[in-house]
Coordinates of C-alpha atoms in Angstrom, one line a residue:
Chain A
M1261 CA -3.7 71.7 40.1
R1262 CA -1.7 68.8 39.9
V1263 CA 1.2 68.1 43.0
R1264 CA 3.9 64.9 42.5
A1265 CA 6.5 63.8 44.4
L1266 CA 7.5 61.4 41.9
E1267 CA 7.1 60.9 38.2
I1268 CA 5.7 57.4 37.5
D1269 CA 3.5 55.8 35.2
A1270 CA 1.1 53.3 36.9
S1271 CA 1.1 51.3 33.7
R1272 CA 4.8 50.8 33.3
H1273 CA 5.6 50.4 37.2
V1274 CA 7.6 46.8 37.2
R1275 CA 7.3 45.5 40.3
H1276 CA 10.4 44.6 42.7
A1277 CA 11.6 41.0 42.4
T1278 CA 10.5 40.2 46.0
H1279 CA 6.9 40.7 44.7
Q1280 CA 7.2 38.4 41.2
P1281 CA 7.6 35.0 41.0
P1282 CA 9.2 33.0 42.2
S1283 CA 8.5 34.6 45.2
V1284 CA 6.3 32.7 47.1
W1285 CA 4.7 35.5 49.2
L1286 CA 3.7 38.0 46.4
E1287 CA 2.1 40.3 49.1
K1288 CA 3.9 40.5 52.4
N1289 CA 2.2 43.0 54.7
C1290 CA 1.2 46.4 53.6
Y1291 CA 3.6 48.4 55.3
V1292 CA 6.9 46.8 54.4
D1293 CA 5.1 46.1 50.7
V1294 CA 4.6 49.9 50.0
C1295 CA 8.7 50.7 51.7
I1296 CA 9.5 47.9 48.9
E1297 CA 8.1 49.5 46.0
L1298 CA 8.8 53.3 47.0
L1299 CA 13.0 52.1 47.5
H1300 CA 12.6 50.2 44.1
A1301 CA 10.8 53.3 42.2
L1302 CA 13.5 55.3 43.5
G1303 CA 16.0 53.1 42.4
R1304 CA 17.6 52.0 45.6
E1305 CA 18.0 48.7 47.2
P1306 CA 14.9 47.1 48.8
L1307 CA 16.9 44.3 50.1
A1308 CA 19.3 45.8 52.1
M1309 CA 16.8 47.4 54.5
L1310 CA 14.9 43.9 55.7
G1311 CA 17.6 42.6 58.2
G1312 CA 14.7 43.3 61.0
T1313 CA 12.9 40.5 59.5
I1314 CA 15.0 37.8 61.1
A1315 CA 13.9 39.5 64.6
I1316 CA 10.0 38.9 64.3
D1317 CA 8.1 37.2 67.3
F1318 CA 5.2 35.5 68.0
E1319 CA 3.2 37.8 70.3
G1320 CA 0.7 35.3 71.7
D1321 CA -2.7 35.9 69.0
Q1322 CA -0.6 37.1 66.3
W1323 CA 3.0 36.9 64.8
S1324 CA 4.8 40.4 64.9
F1325 CA 3.3 42.6 62.2
Y1326 CA 7.1 43.8 60.9
K1327 CA 8.1 46.8 59.4
P1328 CA 11.8 48.5 58.2
S1329 CA 13.0 50.8 61.5
H1330 CA 13.0 54.3 60.5
D1331 CA 16.3 54.2 61.9
D1332 CA 17.4 51.9 58.8
L1333 CA 15.5 53.7 56.4
Q1334 CA 17.7 56.8 57.6
R1335 CA 20.8 55.3 57.6
L1336 CA 21.1 53.2 54.6
Y1337 CA 19.5 55.1 52.2
G1338 CA 18.9 58.6 53.6
V1339 CA 15.0 58.3 53.6
E1340 CA 13.3 59.8 56.8
V1341 CA 9.9 58.8 58.3
G1342 CA 8.1 60.6 61.1
E1343 CA 4.6 61.4 62.2
M1344 CA 2.6 64.1 60.4
T1345 CA 0.3 66.7 62.4
C1346 CA -3.1 66.0 60.5
W1347 CA -4.5 69.3 61.8
R1348 CA -6.2 69.8 58.5
P1349 CA -7.9 68.0 55.8
L1350 CA -5.8 65.5 54.3
L1351 CA -5.9 66.6 50.6
D1352 CA -4.3 69.9 52.0
H1353 CA -1.3 68.2 53.4
A1354 CA -0.8 66.4 50.5
I1355 CA -1.0 69.4 48.0
E1356 CA 1.6 71.1 50.3
Q1357 CA 4.0 68.7 51.2
L1358 CA 3.9 66.9 47.7
G1359 CA 4.5 70.3 46.2
A1360 CA 7.8 70.1 48.5
G1361 CA 9.1 67.0 46.9
K1362 CA 7.6 64.9 50.0
L1363 CA 5.4 61.8 50.4
I1364 CA 2.8 60.9 52.9
A1365 CA 2.0 57.3 54.0
T1366 CA -1.3 57.7 55.2
E1367 CA -4.0 54.9 56.5
A1368 CA -6.6 54.2 54.3
D1369 CA -9.6 52.0 53.8
A1370 CA -9.2 49.5 51.6
W1371 CA -12.9 49.7 50.5
W1372 CA -12.1 52.8 48.4
L1373 CA -8.7 51.3 47.1
P1374 CA -9.8 49.8 43.3
D1375 CA -6.4 47.7 43.5
T1376 CA -7.9 45.7 46.3
S1377 CA -10.6 44.5 43.8
G1378 CA -9.7 40.8 44.7
T1379 CA -10.6 41.5 48.6
D1380 CA -11.8 44.3 50.0
Y1381 CA -12.7 46.9 47.3
R1382 CA -16.2 48.0 47.9
R1383 CA -16.6 44.8 50.2
N1384 CA -15.1 45.0 53.4
H1385 CA -13.9 48.2 55.5
V1386 CA -10.3 47.4 56.1
K1387 CA -7.4 49.4 57.3
T1388 CA -4.5 49.5 55.2
T1389 CA -1.5 51.7 54.1
I1390 CA -0.9 53.9 51.1
V1391 CA 1.6 56.1 50.0
I1392 CA 0.6 59.0 48.4
A1393 CA 2.6 60.2 45.5
D1394 CA 0.8 62.0 42.7
V1395 CA -2.5 64.4 43.1
D1396 CA -4.2 66.0 40.2
T1397 CA -7.0 68.2 42.2
E1398 CA -8.9 69.0 39.1
A1399 CA -9.3 65.9 37.8
R1400 CA -10.0 64.1 41.6
R1401 CA -7.1 61.5 40.8
L1402 CA -4.7 60.2 42.9
G1403 CA -1.4 58.2 42.2
Y1404 CA -0.4 55.7 45.2
F1405 CA 2.0 52.9 46.3
H1406 CA 0.0 50.3 47.9
N1407 CA 1.2 46.6 48.4
A1408 CA 2.8 45.3 45.8
G1409 CA 2.3 48.2 43.4
Y1410 CA 1.4 51.6 42.3
F1411 CA -2.0 52.5 41.2
E1412 CA -4.5 55.0 40.2
L1413 CA -8.3 56.2 41.9
D1414 CA -10.1 58.9 41.0
G1415 CA -14.2 59.6 41.4
E1416 CA -16.0 58.7 44.6
D1417 CA -12.5 56.9 45.8
F1418 CA -10.8 59.9 45.6
E1419 CA -13.1 61.8 47.7
N1420 CA -13.3 58.8 50.1
T1421 CA -9.9 58.2 50.5
F1422 CA -9.2 61.9 51.5
R1423 CA -12.5 62.5 53.2
T1424 CA -13.7 65.3 51.7
R1425 CA -16.8 65.5 53.0
D1426 CA -17.1 66.6 56.4
E1427 CA -17.5 63.4 58.5
P1428 CA -18.1 65.3 62.5
G1429 CA -16.4 63.5 65.1
A1430 CA -14.2 61.4 62.7
L1431 CA -10.6 60.4 63.9
P1432 CA -7.7 62.2 61.9
L1433 CA -6.3 59.0 59.9
Y1434 CA -2.6 58.1 61.0
A1435 CA 0.0 59.6 58.7
E1436 CA 4.0 60.0 58.1
L1437 CA 5.7 62.1 56.6
V1438 CA 8.3 60.5 54.1
R1439 CA 11.1 62.8 53.2
I1440 CA 13.4 61.6 50.2
D1441 CA 15.2 65.1 50.0
R1442 CA 18.5 63.7 51.4
L1443 CA 18.4 59.9 49.7
R1444 CA 21.8 58.6 49.3
D1445 CA 23.5 56.4 46.6
A1446 CA 25.4 54.0 47.9
D1447 CA 27.1 51.5 45.7
A1448 CA 26.2 47.6 46.3
A1449 CA 29.2 47.0 48.4
T1450 CA 28.8 49.8 50.8
L1451 CA 24.8 49.4 51.4
A1452 CA 25.5 45.6 52.3
M1453 CA 28.5 46.7 54.7
Q1454 CA 26.0 48.8 56.2
A1455 CA 23.2 46.1 56.6
A1456 CA 25.7 43.8 57.7
G1457 CA 26.5 46.1 60.8
M1458 CA 22.5 46.7 61.1
L1459 CA 21.9 42.5 61.1
V1460 CA 24.1 42.0 64.3
R1461 CA 21.6 44.0 66.1
H1462 CA 19.2 42.4 64.6
V1463 CA 20.2 39.1 65.4
A1464 CA 20.7 40.6 69.2
R1465 CA 16.9 40.9 69.3
M1466 CA 15.8 37.7 68.2
P1467 CA 13.4 36.2 70.6
A1468 CA 15.3 34.8 73.4
T1469 CA 13.0 31.2 73.0
N1470 CA 12.2 29.5 70.0
P1471 CA 8.5 31.6 68.9
V1472 CA 7.8 28.9 66.2
A1473 CA 7.5 26.3 69.1
R1474 CA 5.4 28.9 71.3
F1475 CA 3.1 29.6 67.9
T1476 CA 2.8 25.7 66.6
A1477 CA 1.6 24.8 70.5
R1478 CA -0.8 27.6 70.4
F1479 CA -2.3 26.4 67.2
S1480 CA -2.7 22.7 68.5
R1481 CA -4.4 24.3 71.6
E1482 CA -6.5 26.6 69.4
L1483 CA -7.8 24.5 66.6
P1484 CA -11.2 23.7 67.8
D1485 CA -12.1 27.3 68.5
L1486 CA -10.7 28.1 64.8
Q1487 CA -13.1 25.3 63.8
A1488 CA -15.9 26.3 65.5
R1489 CA -15.6 30.1 64.4
G1490 CA -15.7 28.9 60.7
L1491 CA -13.6 30.4 57.3
E1492 CA -14.0 34.2 57.5
H1493 CA -12.7 33.6 60.8
Y1494 CA -9.7 31.6 60.0
H1495 CA -8.4 34.1 57.1
A1496 CA -8.1 37.0 59.6
W1497 CA -6.5 34.6 61.7
A1498 CA -4.1 33.4 59.0
F1499 CA -3.1 37.1 58.3
A1500 CA -2.3 37.9 61.5
T1501 CA -0.2 34.4 62.1
L1502 CA 0.7 32.5 59.0
R1503 CA 1.2 35.2 56.3
Q1504 CA 3.2 37.5 58.5
L1505 CA 5.7 34.3 59.5
G1506 CA 5.9 32.9 56.1
S1507 CA 6.1 36.3 54.3
S1508 CA 9.0 37.6 56.9
A1509 CA 10.7 34.5 56.7
E1510 CA 10.9 34.9 52.6
L1511 CA 12.1 38.8 53.1
A1512 CA 14.6 37.1 55.8
A1513 CA 16.0 34.4 53.4
M1514 CA 16.2 37.0 50.2
H1515 CA 18.2 39.1 52.4
L1516 CA 20.3 37.1 53.6
R1517 CA 21.4 35.8 50.4
W1518 CA 21.7 39.4 49.2
L1519 CA 24.2 40.0 52.0
H1520 CA 25.8 36.6 51.2
G1521 CA 26.5 37.1 47.7
H1522 CA 28.2 40.2 48.9
A1523 CA 30.4 38.7 51.5
A1524 CA 33.8 39.1 51.8
D1525 CA 34.6 36.4 54.2
A1526 CA 33.5 33.2 52.4
H1527 CA 33.3 31.6 55.9
A1528 CA 30.9 34.0 57.2
G1529 CA 28.8 34.0 54.3
M1530 CA 28.4 29.9 54.8
H1531 CA 26.0 31.3 58.0
L1532 CA 24.2 33.1 56.5
A1533 CA 23.5 30.7 53.6
T1534 CA 22.7 28.1 56.3
A1535 CA 20.1 30.6 58.1
A1536 CA 18.6 31.5 54.5
D1537 CA 18.0 27.9 53.7
A1538 CA 16.1 27.6 57.1
F1539 CA 14.0 30.6 56.7
E1540 CA 12.8 29.4 53.4
I1541 CA 11.5 26.2 55.1
L1542 CA 9.6 28.2 57.0
S1543 CA 8.6 30.5 54.2
T1544 CA 7.3 27.7 51.9
G1545 CA 6.0 25.9 54.6
A1546 CA 3.9 28.5 56.1
Q1547 CA 2.3 29.0 52.8
A1548 CA 1.4 25.0 52.6
F1549 CA 0.2 25.4 55.7
I1550 CA -2.6 28.4 55.0
L1551 CA -3.9 25.9 52.5
K1552 CA -3.8 22.4 54.9
A1553 CA -5.2 24.5 58.0
A1554 CA -8.1 26.0 56.1
R1555 CA -8.9 22.3 55.6
A1556 CA -8.9 21.8 59.0
V1557 CA -11.1 24.4 59.7
N1558 CA -13.5 23.7 57.1
A1559 CA -13.8 20.2 57.3
K1560 CA -13.4 20.1 61.4
R1561 CA -10.7 17.6 61.1
T1562 CA -7.4 17.6 62.9
P1563 CA -4.4 17.4 60.7
D1564 CA -0.8 15.3 61.6
T1565 CA 1.0 18.0 62.3
E1566 CA 3.9 16.5 64.7
A1567 CA 6.8 16.0 61.6
L1568 CA 5.9 19.4 60.0
F1569 CA 6.2 21.2 63.4
A1570 CA 9.4 19.8 64.5
T1571 CA 10.6 20.7 61.1
W1572 CA 9.7 24.7 61.3
I1573 CA 10.8 24.3 65.3
D1574 CA 14.1 22.9 64.2
A1575 CA 14.5 25.3 61.2
W1576 CA 14.1 28.7 63.5
Q1577 CA 17.0 27.1 65.8
H1578 CA 19.2 26.5 63.4
A1579 CA 18.4 30.2 61.5
H1580 CA 18.9 31.6 65.0
D1581 CA 22.2 29.7 65.8
A1582 CA 23.9 30.2 62.5
L1583 CA 22.6 33.7 62.7
A1584 CA 24.1 33.9 66.2
T1585 CA 27.3 32.5 65.2
W1586 CA 27.8 34.8 62.1
A1587 CA 27.3 37.6 64.5
A1588 CA 29.7 36.8 66.9
S1589 CA 32.4 37.2 64.6
P1590 CA 30.7 40.6 62.8
P1591 CA 32.1 41.7 59.5
T1592 CA 34.9 44.0 59.3
S1593 CA 33.7 47.9 59.7
P1594 CA 30.6 47.1 60.3
T1595 CA 29.9 50.8 60.9
T1596 CA 27.1 53.1 59.6
P1597 CA 26.9 56.6 59.1
Chain B
M769 CA -19.5 19.1 32.5
S770 CA -15.7 18.3 31.7
T771 CA -13.2 18.9 34.4
T772 CA -12.2 22.1 32.9
Q773 CA -15.7 23.7 32.6
R774 CA -15.9 22.6 36.5
I775 CA -12.6 24.4 36.9
R776 CA -14.1 27.6 35.3
T777 CA -17.3 27.2 37.4
I778 CA -15.1 27.3 40.7
L779 CA -13.3 29.8 39.8
A780 CA -16.1 31.9 38.7
E781 CA -17.7 31.8 42.3
Y782 CA -14.6 31.7 44.6
G783 CA -11.8 33.0 42.2
R784 CA -12.8 37.0 42.4
L785 CA -11.1 37.3 39.1
D786 CA -10.7 40.4 37.2
A787 CA -11.2 38.3 34.1
D788 CA -14.4 36.4 32.7
A789 CA -13.5 32.8 34.3
S790 CA -15.5 31.1 31.3
A791 CA -13.5 32.8 28.7
L792 CA -9.9 32.7 30.4
D793 CA -7.1 31.4 28.3
E794 CA -6.2 28.2 30.2
N795 CA -2.8 29.0 30.4
A796 CA -3.3 32.6 31.6
D797 CA -1.9 33.8 35.1
L798 CA -4.7 33.2 37.6
Y799 CA -3.0 35.5 40.2
Q800 CA -2.1 38.0 37.4
A801 CA -5.9 38.0 36.7
G802 CA -6.8 39.2 40.1
M803 CA -6.7 36.0 42.7
T804 CA -5.6 36.7 45.8
S805 CA -3.5 34.2 48.2
H806 CA -7.3 34.7 50.3
A807 CA -9.2 33.4 47.2
S808 CA -6.8 30.6 46.1
V809 CA -7.6 29.4 49.7
N810 CA -11.4 28.9 48.9
V811 CA -11.0 28.1 45.2
M812 CA -8.8 24.8 46.6
L813 CA -11.4 24.0 49.3
A814 CA -14.2 24.1 46.4
L815 CA -12.1 21.8 44.1
E816 CA -11.7 19.4 47.0
G817 CA -15.2 19.5 47.3
A818 CA -16.5 19.0 44.0
F819 CA -13.8 16.5 42.9
D820 CA -13.8 14.5 46.2
I821 CA -10.3 14.8 46.1
E822 CA -7.7 16.3 48.7
F823 CA -4.6 17.7 47.6
P824 CA -1.8 16.4 49.0
D825 CA 1.4 18.3 51.2
H826 CA 3.6 18.6 47.8
L827 CA 0.7 19.9 45.9
L828 CA -0.2 22.5 48.3
K829 CA 1.6 25.5 46.6
R830 CA 1.1 28.4 44.4
S831 CA 2.2 27.0 40.9
V832 CA -0.6 24.3 41.5
F833 CA -3.3 27.1 41.4
E834 CA -1.7 29.7 39.3
S835 CA -3.6 29.0 35.6
I836 CA -6.6 26.6 34.7
A837 CA -4.2 24.0 33.4
A838 CA -2.1 23.9 36.0
I839 CA -5.1 23.3 37.9
R840 CA -6.7 20.3 35.8
D841 CA -3.4 18.7 35.8
A842 CA -3.5 18.6 39.5
V843 CA -7.0 17.4 39.8
D844 CA -6.3 14.5 37.2
S845 CA -3.6 13.1 38.9
L846 CA -5.3 12.6 42.1
A847 CA -9.5 12.0 40.6
P848 CA -9.9 8.3 40.9
Q849 CA -9.2 6.2 37.8

């Protein structure tokens, strides 16, 4: 039996622009990546849902693992996401729900995901999120969104992704139902107006104190510990910190430039462009710093970061101030249905 | 061993490519060939160690590590004359 919520050919799926050069972060985080590719496959503009990226915070040992809010997804696209009760085997749920035209976003172990051959496939047990779109129970084949693309797996990977063998005592995976039966098809101008209204809310959620200042101060204190723990620990640290900061800043800049392109008010658009410029400094800076900090950890040297960090701290403040000014004169008719 | 050959050896060990690093076209996109950002960190450190160089800040970007030819250009620009 084959059940599929979408008809996609994995070999022909063209990634969204956020996942192609000249983007500097070709993968952001697993959840936002699958949201982008799913909406792209549905013919919707993912850039509209990325306003929340401006509001991520430094949480002490990590930056926010950012996701588009369910509310934003529903208002912008009519996509409804909610937790699924996993009371029977995941494969049974998939057959039922995909057959009804719904998708399932579920936790998965990257050990069994062949698209991660460069990192975790058959090397590391790492929790990630996939979106199940196409299941063939006879061929034991799964079509799924993961990270920046759409892929297929089969055989042993199929059995283990769906945990078809008994695993007494194993916790069920967390999963969400993704309903696309009430998709909206707003024109770009309407979508931008809705997104602008949401951005006003996200501006109000921006951290009250400069999170980049807090992060850079922590890095300077923590560098000796990072050096003592070595490169493998550094990679995990960099994913939780620099990758979230840099990739969210890139998406924020893309979102703001997209909004700017649809701004009816040129003066208001100027503030969006100013903030986008500032977020790009953080995005490209964080990517270079992933390499620079790796060298510092590997060679146990202390890099000169004073000027670099001052630039980042200023960039976040400029972005914040420009967006606060923009939000003080919100766009006309920022209402959402 | 030529610079290009040494780069291929480093990519084979640290790049985690889906393709054979020894046979890859020198202009092929290494990220398309499976190199992740995680792997590119290890490649950069290995290049610095092997060639006794340090990539300056303006070369710490994705495009410098996107192909064998791009890496060789960067290494040649930094290696002692």
